[in-house]
C-alpha cells in the first residue's frame, strides 16, 4: 500500500521534474550536482520557500482533524470535513494543470499562496476568538481544497522552470528528502504546539486554542513562501501550451489506461485500497489519539513516525533498488499483506510509543514500495500520457479516500475503533489474496 501523495496545499516539487530529468545524463557526480544547486541563488530562494511551506502544511494536517473532534467529537463530521477539503482538490486538479500549462507555474502558484494565506488566516482568527461555527468550517475546508487543486499542479510544474535539465535529478532528490523530513518533524512540532497552547475539554474555547495558533503559523508560512517565490526568476524559453479541450484529453488518457491490462489492474487495485483502507484510517488515527496518553501530541508523534519510516524506506529503496521477493508485483502484494497485518492490532494499543512503532514500520514498508511504483509508472507510460497517469494516481488517493472517510465516520457510530482497524487490516489482506488469484499484478517486473 503506497504512501498517499503529499499533504493538502503542498507546494513542494518533490515529484516535479522527475519525468523531465529521468533520462538526462549529468556530466558530473551527484555530490557535485547538489553543491552547484546550493550555490544557485534562484534555487535557494525556491528551496527556502518550499521548506517553510512544507512545514506549515503539516501544522494544518494535524490541527484540522483535531479541531473538528474537539468541536463536535463526531467522527461523521470529521469524515465530512476531510471529504470537503479533498474532493474538490482531486476533481479540479486536471483543470488546474491545464491552466498552469497555458500560463506560468509561478503566476498560478503565487495566486494560490495569497488565497491560502487569507483562508488560513481567517480560520485562525475565528478559532482564536471562539467565533467558528460548523458551517464555517465546512465552507473554509471546501475553499482550501479548491485552492489546493491549483497549487499542486503549479508547484509540481515549477521546478523544471527554475533549474536546467541536467540539474533536475539532484534538485528532485533534495526536494523529496526535505518533504519526507517535514512529514517527520512537522507533525511532532504541531502536536506539541497544540498540546501546549490549549487542550481543554471538548467544546470549550481552551480545547481549540492550540489549533488556532497552528493555523496562524500555516498562514504565515504561505505568506513567507509567497515572498521567497517572488524572488525566483524562471528560466527563459519555456513554451506555453495552446488552448485545448481538457476533458477530451482526460477521456483519451482514461481509455489508454483501461486498454493497458497491467495499468488497469493496478489502478483498480489501488482504488480498492483507497476506498477500503485509506479512508477509514484517516478517521481512525485521530480518534485513536484521543484515547492515548499524550492526546494531541500522540497524533503528531504517530504521523511523525510514519513520515520517518517512509523516509527510511525511500533511503533503503535507493540503496537496494533491486531488493525483491521474486518480481516487483509479488513484492508489492507481500508488502501490502504485511501492512494489513500491522493494522490489525492498532485499535488495541494503549500507549503512544506502540502506535508510533506500528506506524513507523508501516511507513518503512510503504516508502520502499512508493519509489518502486512511481518508477514503474514512469517507465510504463508514454511521455505524452505521464501527466495524466500521475493525476489519476493522485485522484485515487485524494478523491476516493476522503469519500470513504465520510462513510467510515458514519460507521464509527455503530462499531468500535478496534473493529475498524482490524477490519481494514483483514480487508487489505483479502485484497492481496484476490489480486494474487485473479490478476497479473504478481507478474509485474521493473523492466
XYZ file of C-alpha atoms in Angstrom:
447
model
C 0.000 0.000 0.000
C 1.771 3.109 -1.190
C 2.044 6.180 0.964
C -0.512 8.752 -0.195
C 0.609 11.856 -2.073
C 1.790 14.959 -0.275
C -0.392 16.689 2.224
C -3.095 19.199 1.288
C -1.880 22.531 -0.080
C 1.653 21.261 -0.515
C 3.589 23.433 -2.911
C 6.801 21.485 -2.897
C 8.089 19.951 -6.086
C 9.053 16.583 -4.730
C 7.571 14.786 -7.730
C 8.031 17.511 -10.287
C 10.627 17.208 -12.945
C 11.234 13.521 -12.382
C 9.890 12.689 -15.790
C 11.809 15.597 -17.334
C 15.157 14.607 -15.897
C 14.902 10.830 -15.715
C 16.772 10.292 -18.974
C 19.222 13.183 -18.723
C 22.782 12.155 -18.082
C 24.695 14.573 -15.920
C 28.282 15.303 -16.698
C 29.204 15.377 -13.012
C 28.585 13.236 -9.957
C 25.558 13.642 -7.682
C 27.513 15.396 -4.918
C 28.892 17.964 -7.344
C 25.395 18.469 -8.771
C 23.950 19.160 -5.334
C 26.743 21.576 -4.428
C 26.136 23.539 -7.626
C 22.437 23.713 -6.807
C 23.125 25.044 -3.325
C 25.226 27.804 -4.904
C 22.366 28.678 -7.263
C 20.640 31.747 -5.796
C 17.452 31.051 -7.735
C 17.195 27.507 -6.371
C 17.988 28.665 -2.831
C 15.023 31.055 -2.883
C 12.716 28.301 -4.087
C 14.132 25.771 -1.624
C 13.687 28.067 1.363
C 10.071 28.757 0.441
C 9.388 25.049 -0.086
C 10.769 24.156 3.361
C 8.616 26.782 5.072
C 5.512 25.749 3.131
C 6.001 22.013 3.725
C 6.333 22.509 7.477
C 3.273 24.766 7.538
C 1.242 22.129 5.696
C 1.938 19.608 8.441
C 0.561 22.004 11.064
C -2.795 22.154 9.279
C -2.738 18.408 8.641
C -2.667 17.866 12.415
C -4.771 20.853 13.506
C -7.819 20.417 11.263
C -8.876 16.898 12.382
C -8.110 17.813 15.993
C -10.206 20.979 15.739
C -13.221 19.097 14.378
C -13.018 16.394 17.039
C -12.700 18.970 19.818
C -15.634 20.953 18.424
C -18.021 18.039 17.904
C -16.470 14.718 18.953
C -18.314 13.241 15.968
C -16.317 11.048 13.534
C -19.003 11.586 10.853
C -18.370 15.336 10.927
C -14.628 14.683 10.694
C -15.155 12.494 7.630
C -17.320 15.194 6.031
C -14.669 17.879 6.574
C -11.947 15.642 5.122
C -14.132 14.995 2.093
C -14.865 18.698 1.601
C -11.179 19.599 1.633
C -10.067 16.696 -0.549
C -12.732 16.008 -3.170
C -12.615 19.447 -4.888
C -8.836 19.246 -4.822
C -8.942 15.964 -6.707
C -11.755 16.842 -9.108
C -10.299 20.185 -10.212
C -6.649 19.137 -10.320
C -6.656 18.352 -14.046
C -8.236 21.727 -14.787
C -5.564 23.348 -12.634
C -2.896 21.589 -14.650
C -4.389 22.918 -17.885
C -4.306 26.479 -16.540
C -0.683 26.039 -15.469
C 0.221 24.902 -18.989
C -1.479 27.929 -20.542
C 0.011 30.415 -18.083
C 3.169 30.283 -15.973
C 3.500 27.980 -12.937
C 4.842 30.881 -10.892
C 1.820 33.091 -11.604
C -0.700 30.406 -10.643
C 1.320 29.340 -7.598
C 1.640 32.910 -6.314
C -2.125 33.370 -6.568
C -2.826 30.171 -4.619
C -0.385 31.220 -1.900
C -2.208 34.526 -1.427
C -5.584 32.756 -1.328
C -4.399 30.166 1.198
C -2.839 32.879 3.366
C -6.213 34.618 3.561
C -8.206 31.421 4.143
C -5.961 30.059 6.898
C -5.615 33.490 8.481
C -9.409 33.762 8.634
C -9.693 30.243 10.066
C -7.074 31.027 12.728
C -8.817 34.269 13.714
C -12.227 32.613 14.012
C -10.794 29.831 16.184
C -8.870 32.190 18.471
C -11.884 34.460 19.090
C -14.147 31.418 19.547
C -16.326 32.502 16.624
C -16.026 29.430 14.399
C -19.205 27.501 13.664
C -19.586 24.164 11.922
C -20.940 25.589 8.666
C -17.961 27.983 8.534
C -15.624 25.004 8.952
C -17.318 23.234 6.050
C -17.077 26.320 3.825
C -13.415 27.012 4.628
C -12.478 23.345 4.148
C -14.059 23.383 0.685
C -12.307 26.653 -0.240
C -8.903 25.360 0.908
C -9.390 22.161 -1.083
C -10.361 24.115 -4.204
C -7.313 26.361 -3.922
C -5.063 23.338 -3.485
C -6.361 21.891 -6.761
C -4.415 24.665 -8.478
C -1.418 24.849 -6.131
C -0.418 21.181 -6.576
C -0.046 21.214 -10.393
C 1.608 24.641 -10.345
C 4.005 23.561 -7.596
C 4.959 20.349 -9.367
C 5.500 22.227 -12.652
C 7.647 24.938 -11.076
C 10.945 23.143 -10.584
C 11.720 22.446 -14.285
C 11.346 26.181 -14.936
C 13.863 27.035 -12.186
C 16.802 24.662 -12.729
C 18.364 23.454 -16.002
C 17.509 19.908 -17.194
C 20.878 18.452 -16.172
C 20.241 19.564 -12.569
C 16.700 18.204 -12.223
C 17.684 14.825 -10.792
C 19.731 16.391 -7.991
C 17.054 19.017 -7.341
C 14.336 16.383 -7.062
C 16.368 14.286 -4.633
C 16.776 17.331 -2.372
C 13.083 18.220 -2.535
C 11.939 14.633 -1.919
C 14.210 14.279 1.099
C 13.001 17.567 2.568
C 9.347 16.626 2.045
C 9.785 13.418 3.992
C 11.786 15.222 6.694
C 8.931 17.706 7.072
C 6.487 14.804 7.403
C 8.590 13.615 10.340
C 9.294 16.914 12.112
C 6.107 18.824 11.246
C 3.569 16.549 12.978
C 5.766 16.321 16.084
C 6.056 20.114 16.350
C 2.363 20.629 15.587
C 1.200 18.054 18.128
C 3.360 19.541 20.883
C 2.290 23.097 19.964
C -1.412 22.225 20.096
C -0.989 20.412 23.413
C 0.945 23.307 24.985
C -1.300 26.049 23.599
C -4.500 24.570 24.949
C -6.076 21.142 25.183
C -9.168 21.541 27.336
C -12.466 19.709 27.412
C -14.219 19.168 24.069
C -16.452 22.086 23.099
C -14.529 24.658 25.156
C -12.507 27.565 23.788
C -9.386 26.201 25.514
C -9.730 22.941 23.580
C -9.303 24.650 20.210
C -6.887 27.476 21.041
C -3.853 25.415 20.083
C -5.296 24.648 16.655
C -5.840 28.373 16.102
C -2.149 29.001 16.718
C -1.266 26.181 14.302
C -3.491 27.657 11.556
C -1.928 31.082 12.120
C 1.555 29.624 11.667
C 0.498 27.905 8.446
C -0.976 31.186 7.160
C 2.335 32.887 7.952
C 4.209 30.112 6.133
C 2.157 30.766 2.983
C 2.840 34.493 3.171
C 6.561 33.954 3.726
C 6.840 31.380 0.935
C 4.999 33.760 -1.415
C 7.694 36.362 -0.693
C 10.508 33.891 -1.364
C 8.756 32.748 -4.561
C 8.645 36.350 -5.777
C 12.459 36.287 -5.721
C 12.585 33.275 -8.066
C 13.268 34.162 -11.712
C 12.054 31.373 -14.055
C 14.362 30.285 -16.849
C 13.582 31.785 -20.237
C 12.387 29.788 -23.215
C 9.534 27.899 -21.553
C 6.771 27.388 -24.099
C 3.118 27.621 -23.142
C 0.587 25.058 -24.272
C -2.010 26.056 -26.831
C -5.631 26.007 -25.629
C -7.155 22.551 -25.938
C -10.152 20.594 -24.743
C -9.209 19.462 -21.249
C -11.979 16.906 -20.888
C -11.141 15.307 -24.235
C -7.548 14.851 -23.103
C -8.725 13.296 -19.832
C -11.026 10.874 -21.684
C -8.209 9.898 -24.036
C -5.959 9.119 -21.084
C -8.601 7.027 -19.343
C -9.153 4.977 -22.495
C -5.420 4.381 -22.798
C -5.076 3.216 -19.181
C -8.099 0.909 -19.492
C -6.675 -0.789 -22.576
C -3.366 -1.486 -20.808
C -4.052 -4.647 -18.774
C -1.285 -4.062 -16.229
C -2.195 -0.418 -15.602
C -5.895 -1.259 -15.382
C -5.267 -3.977 -12.797
C -3.008 -1.724 -10.690
C -5.315 1.299 -10.765
C -8.324 -0.843 -9.826
C -6.311 -2.437 -7.011
C -5.127 0.932 -5.679
C -8.650 2.314 -5.974
C -9.954 -0.519 -3.782
C -7.204 0.209 -1.228
C -8.078 3.915 -1.181
C -11.775 3.207 -0.657
C -11.481 0.393 1.871
C -8.250 1.215 3.737
C -7.013 4.799 3.393
C -10.386 6.413 4.043
C -11.139 4.549 7.289
C -7.578 5.085 8.561
C -7.930 8.860 8.039
C -10.785 8.750 10.552
C -9.345 6.123 12.888
C -5.937 7.677 13.623
C -7.104 10.984 15.183
C -9.796 9.079 17.090
C -7.144 6.692 18.394
C -5.003 9.624 19.558
C -7.837 10.940 21.738
C -7.674 7.678 23.720
C -3.895 7.604 24.233
C -1.698 9.020 26.964
C -0.410 12.127 25.135
C -3.569 13.429 23.438
C -2.872 15.792 20.532
C 0.854 15.114 20.807
C 0.138 11.397 20.262
C -1.449 12.159 16.886
C 1.589 14.175 15.836
C 4.022 11.532 17.094
C 2.284 8.736 15.181
C 2.179 10.709 11.931
C 5.767 11.804 12.514
C 6.821 8.191 12.984
C 5.072 7.305 9.738
C 6.931 10.112 7.938
C 10.256 8.991 9.394
C 9.568 5.403 8.391
C 8.632 6.486 4.864
C 11.868 8.441 4.535
C 13.866 5.445 5.764
C 12.047 3.193 3.295
C 12.910 5.530 0.433
C 16.555 5.529 1.503
C 16.587 1.724 1.559
C 14.969 1.686 -1.889
C 17.711 3.975 -3.184
C 20.470 1.812 -1.698
C 18.884 -1.517 -2.691
C 16.765 -0.710 -5.771
C 16.571 -4.356 -6.847
C 15.581 -5.828 -3.478
C 12.636 -8.016 -4.464
C 10.832 -11.182 -3.438
C 10.625 -12.602 -6.940
C 9.043 -9.895 -9.115
C 8.118 -6.278 -8.409
C 4.425 -7.180 -8.381
C 4.840 -10.068 -5.949
C 6.916 -7.849 -3.652
C 4.199 -5.174 -3.761
C 1.474 -7.621 -2.795
C 3.505 -9.196 0.015
C 4.346 -5.770 1.433
C 0.663 -4.807 1.362
C -0.243 -8.045 3.159
C 2.309 -7.238 5.867
C 0.878 -3.717 6.237
C -2.612 -5.184 6.582
C -1.453 -7.425 9.415
C 0.184 -4.427 11.136
C -3.133 -2.553 11.067
C -4.971 -5.309 12.956
C -3.526 -4.560 16.440
C -3.658 -0.749 16.058
C -7.056 -0.457 17.735
C -5.837 -2.307 20.828
C -2.796 -0.189 21.711
C -2.736 1.751 24.975
C 0.442 3.851 24.680
C 1.721 6.343 22.118
C 5.010 4.507 21.598
C 3.117 1.415 20.454
C 1.264 3.399 17.794
C 4.492 5.121 16.735
C 6.253 1.767 16.353
C 3.468 0.328 14.206
C 3.105 3.477 12.069
C 6.872 3.731 11.618
C 7.012 0.152 10.351
C 4.066 0.753 8.009
C 5.802 3.886 6.687
C 9.057 1.969 6.154
C 7.317 -0.651 4.008
C 5.201 1.889 2.140
C 8.126 4.223 1.461
C 10.174 1.403 -0.009
C 7.398 0.451 -2.425
C 6.408 4.048 -3.262
C 9.714 4.699 -5.022
C 9.429 1.449 -6.980
C 5.830 2.121 -8.019
C 6.487 5.678 -9.199
C 9.475 4.464 -11.197
C 7.403 1.655 -12.724
C 4.668 4.077 -13.821
C 7.226 6.449 -15.347
C 8.748 3.594 -17.334
C 5.431 2.038 -18.329
C 3.536 5.113 -19.529
C 4.470 7.037 -22.691
C 5.823 10.525 -22.100
C 2.730 12.189 -23.567
C 0.462 10.336 -21.105
C 2.583 10.558 -17.960
C 0.975 13.683 -16.536
C -2.496 12.176 -16.816
C -1.248 8.909 -15.319
C 0.096 10.652 -12.240
C -3.046 12.783 -11.985
C -5.159 9.609 -11.980
C -2.908 8.081 -9.317
C -3.307 11.215 -7.178
C -7.070 11.270 -7.752
C -7.357 7.733 -6.405
C -5.868 8.683 -3.051
C -7.026 12.315 -2.909
C -10.577 11.774 -4.142
C -11.689 8.242 -3.345
C -10.121 8.025 0.127
C -11.888 11.128 1.526
C -15.231 9.890 0.222
C -14.768 6.609 2.044
C -13.627 8.578 5.105
C -17.090 10.095 5.298
C -18.629 6.614 5.171
C -16.185 5.392 7.820
C -17.197 8.282 10.073
C -20.796 7.108 9.808
C -19.773 3.509 10.533
C -17.916 4.587 13.672
C -21.266 5.318 15.246
C -22.005 1.593 15.341
C -18.621 -0.174 15.529
C -15.599 0.165 17.797
C -12.206 1.580 16.898
C -10.615 -1.835 17.318
C -13.117 -3.361 14.916
C -12.397 -0.663 12.313
C -8.631 -1.191 12.416
C -8.900 -4.978 12.460
C -11.482 -4.964 9.681
C -9.381 -2.630 7.495
C -6.285 -4.764 8.008
C -8.026 -8.005 7.124
C -9.727 -6.401 4.113
C -6.289 -5.374 2.829
C -5.028 -8.936 3.253
C -8.139 -10.125 1.415
C -7.496 -7.707 -1.466
C -3.965 -9.070 -1.759
C -5.276 -12.647 -1.944
C -7.817 -11.659 -4.615
C -5.098 -9.901 -6.629
C -2.847 -12.942 -6.355
C -5.600 -15.239 -7.577
C -7.267 -13.165 -10.296
C -4.833 -10.566 -11.672
C -1.419 -10.431 -13.295
C -0.089 -7.895 -10.751
C 2.224 -10.513 -9.266
C 3.957 -10.840 -12.667
C 4.878 -7.139 -12.945
C 8.610 -6.529 -13.371
C 10.819 -3.475 -13.008
C 11.603 -3.503 -16.719
